[in-house]
PDB file of N, CA and C in Angstrom:
ATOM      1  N   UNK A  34       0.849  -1.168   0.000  1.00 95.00           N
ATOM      2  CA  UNK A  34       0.000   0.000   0.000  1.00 95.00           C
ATOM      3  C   UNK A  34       0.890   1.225   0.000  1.00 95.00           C
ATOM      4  N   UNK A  35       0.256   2.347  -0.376  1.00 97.00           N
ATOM      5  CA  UNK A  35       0.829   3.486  -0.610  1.00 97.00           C
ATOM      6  C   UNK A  35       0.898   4.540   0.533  1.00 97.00           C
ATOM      7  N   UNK A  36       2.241   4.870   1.056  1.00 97.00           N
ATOM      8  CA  UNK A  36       1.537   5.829   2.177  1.00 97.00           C
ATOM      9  C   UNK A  36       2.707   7.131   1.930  1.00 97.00           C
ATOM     10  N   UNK A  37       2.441   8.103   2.099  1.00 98.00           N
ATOM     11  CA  UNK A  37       3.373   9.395   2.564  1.00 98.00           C
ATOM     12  C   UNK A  37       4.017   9.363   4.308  1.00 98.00           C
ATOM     13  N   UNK A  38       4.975   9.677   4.162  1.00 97.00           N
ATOM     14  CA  UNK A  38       5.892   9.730   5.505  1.00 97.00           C
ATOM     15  C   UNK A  38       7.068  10.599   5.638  1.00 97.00           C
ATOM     16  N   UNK A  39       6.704  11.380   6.407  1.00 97.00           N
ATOM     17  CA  UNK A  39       7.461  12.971   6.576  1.00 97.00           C
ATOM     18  C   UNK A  39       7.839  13.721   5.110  1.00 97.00           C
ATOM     19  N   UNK A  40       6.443  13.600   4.493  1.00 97.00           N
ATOM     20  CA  UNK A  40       6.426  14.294   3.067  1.00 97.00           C
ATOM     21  C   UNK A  40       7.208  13.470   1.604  1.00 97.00           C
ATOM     22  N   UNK A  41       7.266  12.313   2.541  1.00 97.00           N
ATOM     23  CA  UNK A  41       7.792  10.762   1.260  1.00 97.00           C
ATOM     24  C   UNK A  41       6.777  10.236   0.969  1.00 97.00           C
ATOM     25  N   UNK A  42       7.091   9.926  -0.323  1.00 98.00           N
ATOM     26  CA  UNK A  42       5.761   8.351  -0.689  1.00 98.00           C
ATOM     27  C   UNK A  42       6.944   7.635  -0.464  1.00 98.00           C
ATOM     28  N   UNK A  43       6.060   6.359   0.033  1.00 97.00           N
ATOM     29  CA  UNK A  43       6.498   5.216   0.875  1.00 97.00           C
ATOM     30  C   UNK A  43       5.351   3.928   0.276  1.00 97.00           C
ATOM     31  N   UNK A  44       5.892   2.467   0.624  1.00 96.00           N
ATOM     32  CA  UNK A  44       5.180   1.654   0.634  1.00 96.00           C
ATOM     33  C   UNK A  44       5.085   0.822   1.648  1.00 96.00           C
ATOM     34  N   UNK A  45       4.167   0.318   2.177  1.00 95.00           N
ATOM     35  CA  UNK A  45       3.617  -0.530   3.780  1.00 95.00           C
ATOM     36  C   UNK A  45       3.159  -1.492   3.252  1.00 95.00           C
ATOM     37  N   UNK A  46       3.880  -2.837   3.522  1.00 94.00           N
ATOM     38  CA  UNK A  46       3.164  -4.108   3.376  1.00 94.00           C
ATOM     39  C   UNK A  46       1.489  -3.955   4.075  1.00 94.00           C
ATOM     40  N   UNK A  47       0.103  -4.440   3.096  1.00 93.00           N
ATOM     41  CA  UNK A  47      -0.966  -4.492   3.235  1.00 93.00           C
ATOM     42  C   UNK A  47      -0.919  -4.543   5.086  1.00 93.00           C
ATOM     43  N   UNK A  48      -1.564  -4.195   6.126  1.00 93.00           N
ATOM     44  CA  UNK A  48      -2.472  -5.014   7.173  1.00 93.00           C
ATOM     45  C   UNK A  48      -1.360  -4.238   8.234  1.00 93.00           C
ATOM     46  N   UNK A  49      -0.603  -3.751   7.194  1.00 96.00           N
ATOM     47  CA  UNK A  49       0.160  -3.191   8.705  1.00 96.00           C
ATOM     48  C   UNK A  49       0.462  -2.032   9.760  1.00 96.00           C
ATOM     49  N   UNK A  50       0.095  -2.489  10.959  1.00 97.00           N
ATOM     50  CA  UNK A  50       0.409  -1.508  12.176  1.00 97.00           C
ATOM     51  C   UNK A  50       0.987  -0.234  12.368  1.00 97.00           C
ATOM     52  N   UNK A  51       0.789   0.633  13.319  1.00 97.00           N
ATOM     53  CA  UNK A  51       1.553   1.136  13.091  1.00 97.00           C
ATOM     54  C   UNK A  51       3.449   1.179  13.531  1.00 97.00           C
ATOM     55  N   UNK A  52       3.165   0.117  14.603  1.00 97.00           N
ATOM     56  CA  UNK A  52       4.040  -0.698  15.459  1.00 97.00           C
ATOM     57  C   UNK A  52       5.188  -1.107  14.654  1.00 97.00           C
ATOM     58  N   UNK A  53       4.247  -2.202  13.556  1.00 96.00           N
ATOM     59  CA  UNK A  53       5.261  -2.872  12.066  1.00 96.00           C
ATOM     60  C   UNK A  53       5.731  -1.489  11.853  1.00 96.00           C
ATOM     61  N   UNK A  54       5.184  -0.745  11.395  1.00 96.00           N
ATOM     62  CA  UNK A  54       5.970   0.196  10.602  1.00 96.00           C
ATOM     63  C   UNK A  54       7.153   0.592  10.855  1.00 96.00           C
ATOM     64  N   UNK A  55       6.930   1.505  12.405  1.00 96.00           N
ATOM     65  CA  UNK A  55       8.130   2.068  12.939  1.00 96.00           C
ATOM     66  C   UNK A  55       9.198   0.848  13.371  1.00 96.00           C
ATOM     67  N   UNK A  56       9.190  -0.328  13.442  1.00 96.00           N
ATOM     68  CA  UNK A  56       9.503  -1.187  13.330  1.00 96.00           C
ATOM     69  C   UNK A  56      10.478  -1.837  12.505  1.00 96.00           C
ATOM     70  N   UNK A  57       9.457  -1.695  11.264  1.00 95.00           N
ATOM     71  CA  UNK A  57      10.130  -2.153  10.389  1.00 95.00           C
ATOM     72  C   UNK A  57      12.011  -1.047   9.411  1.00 95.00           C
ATOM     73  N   UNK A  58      11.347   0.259  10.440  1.00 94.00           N
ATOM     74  CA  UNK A  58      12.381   1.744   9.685  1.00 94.00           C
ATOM     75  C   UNK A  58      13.876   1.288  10.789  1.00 94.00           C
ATOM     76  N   UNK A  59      13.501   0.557  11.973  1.00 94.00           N
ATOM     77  CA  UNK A  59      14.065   0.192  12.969  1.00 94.00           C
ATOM     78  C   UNK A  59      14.882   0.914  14.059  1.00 94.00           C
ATOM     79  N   UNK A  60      13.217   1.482  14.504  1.00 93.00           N
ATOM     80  CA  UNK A  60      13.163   2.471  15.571  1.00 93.00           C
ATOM     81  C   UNK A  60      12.343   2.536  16.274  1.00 93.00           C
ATOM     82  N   UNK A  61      13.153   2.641  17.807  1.00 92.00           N
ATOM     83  CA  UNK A  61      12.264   2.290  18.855  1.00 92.00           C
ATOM     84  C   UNK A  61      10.951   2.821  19.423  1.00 92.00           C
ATOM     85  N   UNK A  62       9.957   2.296  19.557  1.00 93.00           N
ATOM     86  CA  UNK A  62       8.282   2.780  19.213  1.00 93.00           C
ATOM     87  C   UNK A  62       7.992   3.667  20.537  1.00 93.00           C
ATOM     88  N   UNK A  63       8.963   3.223  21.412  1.00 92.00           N
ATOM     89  CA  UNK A  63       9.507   4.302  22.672  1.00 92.00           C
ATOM     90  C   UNK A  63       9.506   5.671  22.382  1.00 92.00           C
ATOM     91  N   UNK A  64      10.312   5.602  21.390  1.00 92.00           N
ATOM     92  CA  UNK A  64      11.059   7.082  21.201  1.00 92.00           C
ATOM     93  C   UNK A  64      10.315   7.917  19.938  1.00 92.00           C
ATOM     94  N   UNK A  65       9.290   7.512  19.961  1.00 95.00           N
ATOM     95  CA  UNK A  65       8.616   7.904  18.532  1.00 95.00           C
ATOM     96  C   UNK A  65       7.355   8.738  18.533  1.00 95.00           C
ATOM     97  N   UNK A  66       7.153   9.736  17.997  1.00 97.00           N
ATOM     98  CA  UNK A  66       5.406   9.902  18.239  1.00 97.00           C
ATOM     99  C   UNK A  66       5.119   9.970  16.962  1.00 97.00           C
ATOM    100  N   UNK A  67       3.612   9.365  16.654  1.00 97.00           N
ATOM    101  CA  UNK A  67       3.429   9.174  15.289  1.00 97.00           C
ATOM    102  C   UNK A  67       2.111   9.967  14.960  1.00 97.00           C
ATOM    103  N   UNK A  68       2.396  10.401  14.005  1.00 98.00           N
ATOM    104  CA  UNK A  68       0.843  11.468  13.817  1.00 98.00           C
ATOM    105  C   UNK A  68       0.215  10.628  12.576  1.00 98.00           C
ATOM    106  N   UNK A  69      -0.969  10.792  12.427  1.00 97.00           N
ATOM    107  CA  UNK A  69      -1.674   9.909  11.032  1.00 97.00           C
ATOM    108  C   UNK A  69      -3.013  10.997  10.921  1.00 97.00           C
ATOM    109  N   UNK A  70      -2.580  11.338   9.411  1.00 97.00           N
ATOM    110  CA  UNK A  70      -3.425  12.397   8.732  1.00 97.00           C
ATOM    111  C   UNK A  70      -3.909  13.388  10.142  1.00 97.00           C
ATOM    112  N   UNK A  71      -2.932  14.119  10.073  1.00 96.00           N
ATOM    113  CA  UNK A  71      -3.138  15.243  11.067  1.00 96.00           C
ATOM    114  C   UNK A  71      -3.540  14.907  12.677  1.00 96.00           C
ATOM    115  N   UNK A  72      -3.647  13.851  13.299  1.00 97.00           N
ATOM    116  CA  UNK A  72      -4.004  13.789  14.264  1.00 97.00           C
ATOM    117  C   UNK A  72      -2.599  12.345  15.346  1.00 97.00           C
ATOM    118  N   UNK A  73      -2.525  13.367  16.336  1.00 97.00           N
ATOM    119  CA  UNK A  73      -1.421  12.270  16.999  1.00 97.00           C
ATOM    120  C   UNK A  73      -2.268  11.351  17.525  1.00 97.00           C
ATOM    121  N   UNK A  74      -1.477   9.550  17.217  1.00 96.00           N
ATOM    122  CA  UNK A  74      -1.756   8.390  17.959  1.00 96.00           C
ATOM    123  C   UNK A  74      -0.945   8.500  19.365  1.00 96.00           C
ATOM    124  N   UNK A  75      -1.971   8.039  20.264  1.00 96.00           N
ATOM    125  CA  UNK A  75      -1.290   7.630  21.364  1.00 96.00           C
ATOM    126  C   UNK A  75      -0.320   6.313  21.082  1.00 96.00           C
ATOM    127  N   UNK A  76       0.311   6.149  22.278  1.00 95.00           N
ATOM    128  CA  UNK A  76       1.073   5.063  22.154  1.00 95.00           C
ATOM    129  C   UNK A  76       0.656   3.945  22.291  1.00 95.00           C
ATOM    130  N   UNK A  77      -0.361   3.478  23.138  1.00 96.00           N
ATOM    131  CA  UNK A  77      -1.006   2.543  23.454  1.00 96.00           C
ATOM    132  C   UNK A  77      -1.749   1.583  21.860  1.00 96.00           C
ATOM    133  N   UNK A  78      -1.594   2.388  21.082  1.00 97.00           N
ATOM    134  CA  UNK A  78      -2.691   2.328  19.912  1.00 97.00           C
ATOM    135  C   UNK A  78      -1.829   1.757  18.897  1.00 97.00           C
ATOM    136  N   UNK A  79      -0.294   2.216  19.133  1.00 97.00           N
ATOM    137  CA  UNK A  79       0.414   1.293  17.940  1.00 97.00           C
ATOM    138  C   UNK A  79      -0.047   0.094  17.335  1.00 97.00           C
ATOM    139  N   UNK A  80       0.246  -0.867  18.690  1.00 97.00           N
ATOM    140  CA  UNK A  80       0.119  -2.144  17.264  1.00 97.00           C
ATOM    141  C   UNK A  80      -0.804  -2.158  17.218  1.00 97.00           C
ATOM    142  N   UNK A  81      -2.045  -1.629  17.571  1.00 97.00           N
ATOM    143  CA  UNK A  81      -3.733  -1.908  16.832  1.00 97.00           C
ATOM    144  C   UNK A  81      -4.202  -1.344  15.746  1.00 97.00           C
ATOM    145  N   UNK A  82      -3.374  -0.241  15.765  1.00 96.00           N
ATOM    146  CA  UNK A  82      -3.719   0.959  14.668  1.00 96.00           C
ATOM    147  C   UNK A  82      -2.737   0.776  13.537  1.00 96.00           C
ATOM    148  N   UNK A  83      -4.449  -0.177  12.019  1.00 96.00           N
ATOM    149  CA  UNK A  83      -3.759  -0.460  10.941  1.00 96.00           C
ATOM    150  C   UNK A  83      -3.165   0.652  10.215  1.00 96.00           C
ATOM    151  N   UNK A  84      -2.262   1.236   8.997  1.00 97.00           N
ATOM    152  CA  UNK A  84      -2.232   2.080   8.838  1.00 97.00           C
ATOM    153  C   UNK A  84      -3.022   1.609   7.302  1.00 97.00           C
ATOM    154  N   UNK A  85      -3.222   3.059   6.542  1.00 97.00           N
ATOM    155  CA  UNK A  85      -4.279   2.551   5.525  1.00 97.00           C
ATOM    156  C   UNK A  85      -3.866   3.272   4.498  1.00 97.00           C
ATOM    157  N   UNK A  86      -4.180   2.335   2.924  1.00 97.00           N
ATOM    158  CA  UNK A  86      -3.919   3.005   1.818  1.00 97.00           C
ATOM    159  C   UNK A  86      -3.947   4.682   1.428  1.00 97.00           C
ATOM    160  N   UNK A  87      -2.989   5.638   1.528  1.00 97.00           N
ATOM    161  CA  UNK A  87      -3.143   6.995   0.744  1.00 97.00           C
ATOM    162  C   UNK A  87      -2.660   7.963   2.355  1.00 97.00           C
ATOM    163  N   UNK A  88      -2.490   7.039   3.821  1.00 97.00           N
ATOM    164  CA  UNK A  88      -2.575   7.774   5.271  1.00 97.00           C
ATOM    165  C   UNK A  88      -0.946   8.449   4.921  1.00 97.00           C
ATOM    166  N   UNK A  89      -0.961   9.589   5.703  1.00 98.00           N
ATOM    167  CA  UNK A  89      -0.261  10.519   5.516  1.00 98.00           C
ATOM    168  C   UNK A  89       0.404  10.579   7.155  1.00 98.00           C
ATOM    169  N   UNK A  90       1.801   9.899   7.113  1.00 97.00           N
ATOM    170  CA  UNK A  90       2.548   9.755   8.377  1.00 97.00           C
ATOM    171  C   UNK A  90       3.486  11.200   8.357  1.00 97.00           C
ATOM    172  N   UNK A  91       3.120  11.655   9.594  1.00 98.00           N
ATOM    173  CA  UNK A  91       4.865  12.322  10.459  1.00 98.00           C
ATOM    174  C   UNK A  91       5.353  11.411  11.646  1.00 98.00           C
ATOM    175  N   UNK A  92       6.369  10.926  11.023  1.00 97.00           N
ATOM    176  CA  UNK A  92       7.441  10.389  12.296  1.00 97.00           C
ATOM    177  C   UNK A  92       8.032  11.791  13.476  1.00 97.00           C
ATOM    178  N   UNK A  93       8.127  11.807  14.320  1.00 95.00           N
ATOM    179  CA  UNK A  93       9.212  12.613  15.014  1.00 95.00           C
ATOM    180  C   UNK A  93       9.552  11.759  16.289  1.00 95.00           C
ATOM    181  N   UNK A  94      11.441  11.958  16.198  1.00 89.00           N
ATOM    182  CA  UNK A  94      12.224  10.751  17.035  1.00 89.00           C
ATOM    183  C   UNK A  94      12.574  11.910  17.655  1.00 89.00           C
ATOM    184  N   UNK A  95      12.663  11.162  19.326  1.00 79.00           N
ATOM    185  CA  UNK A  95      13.404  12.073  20.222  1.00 79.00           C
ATOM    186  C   UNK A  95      14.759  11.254  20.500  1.00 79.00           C
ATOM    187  N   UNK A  96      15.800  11.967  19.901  1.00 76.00           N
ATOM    188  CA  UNK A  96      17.310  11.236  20.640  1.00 76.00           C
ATOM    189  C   UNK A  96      17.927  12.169  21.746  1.00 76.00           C
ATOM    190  N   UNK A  97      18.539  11.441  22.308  1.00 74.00           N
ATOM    191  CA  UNK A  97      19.224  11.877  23.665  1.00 74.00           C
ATOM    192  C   UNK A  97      20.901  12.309  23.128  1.00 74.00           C
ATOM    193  N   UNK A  98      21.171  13.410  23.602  1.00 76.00           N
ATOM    194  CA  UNK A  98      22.387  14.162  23.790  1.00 76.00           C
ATOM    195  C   UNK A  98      22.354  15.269  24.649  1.00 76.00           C
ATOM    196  N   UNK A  99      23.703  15.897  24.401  1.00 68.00           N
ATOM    197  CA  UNK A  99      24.121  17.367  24.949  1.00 68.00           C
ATOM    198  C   UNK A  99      24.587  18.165  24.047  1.00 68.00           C
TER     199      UNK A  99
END
């Protein structure tokens, strides 16, 4: 399936999470907040929340430094 992600087209194997996803970029679902078509998912909602043909992802990772 076809999805946009931080202003990329991207492709997501059919059925998948949003969990798989960040997952699959291989990054920790900890450190992640994921927005889908304008609205932030909680965290709790990852792996339930399929993502869907044409959905429009922002990733933003928090890393640790000084």
């Amino acid at each position: 399936m076809n999805i946009t992600v931080n202003g990329e087209p991207k492709v997501a194997p059919k059925n998948s999470t949003v969990y798989d996803y960040v997952c699959s970029l291989n990054f920790d679902p900890e450190t992640v907040v994921v927005e889908i078509d304008g609205k932030i998912i909680q965290r709790e909602e990852y792996q339930t929340r399929q993502l869907k043909d044409g959905c429009i992802l922002e990733l933003i990772r928090f890393i640790g430094g000084g």
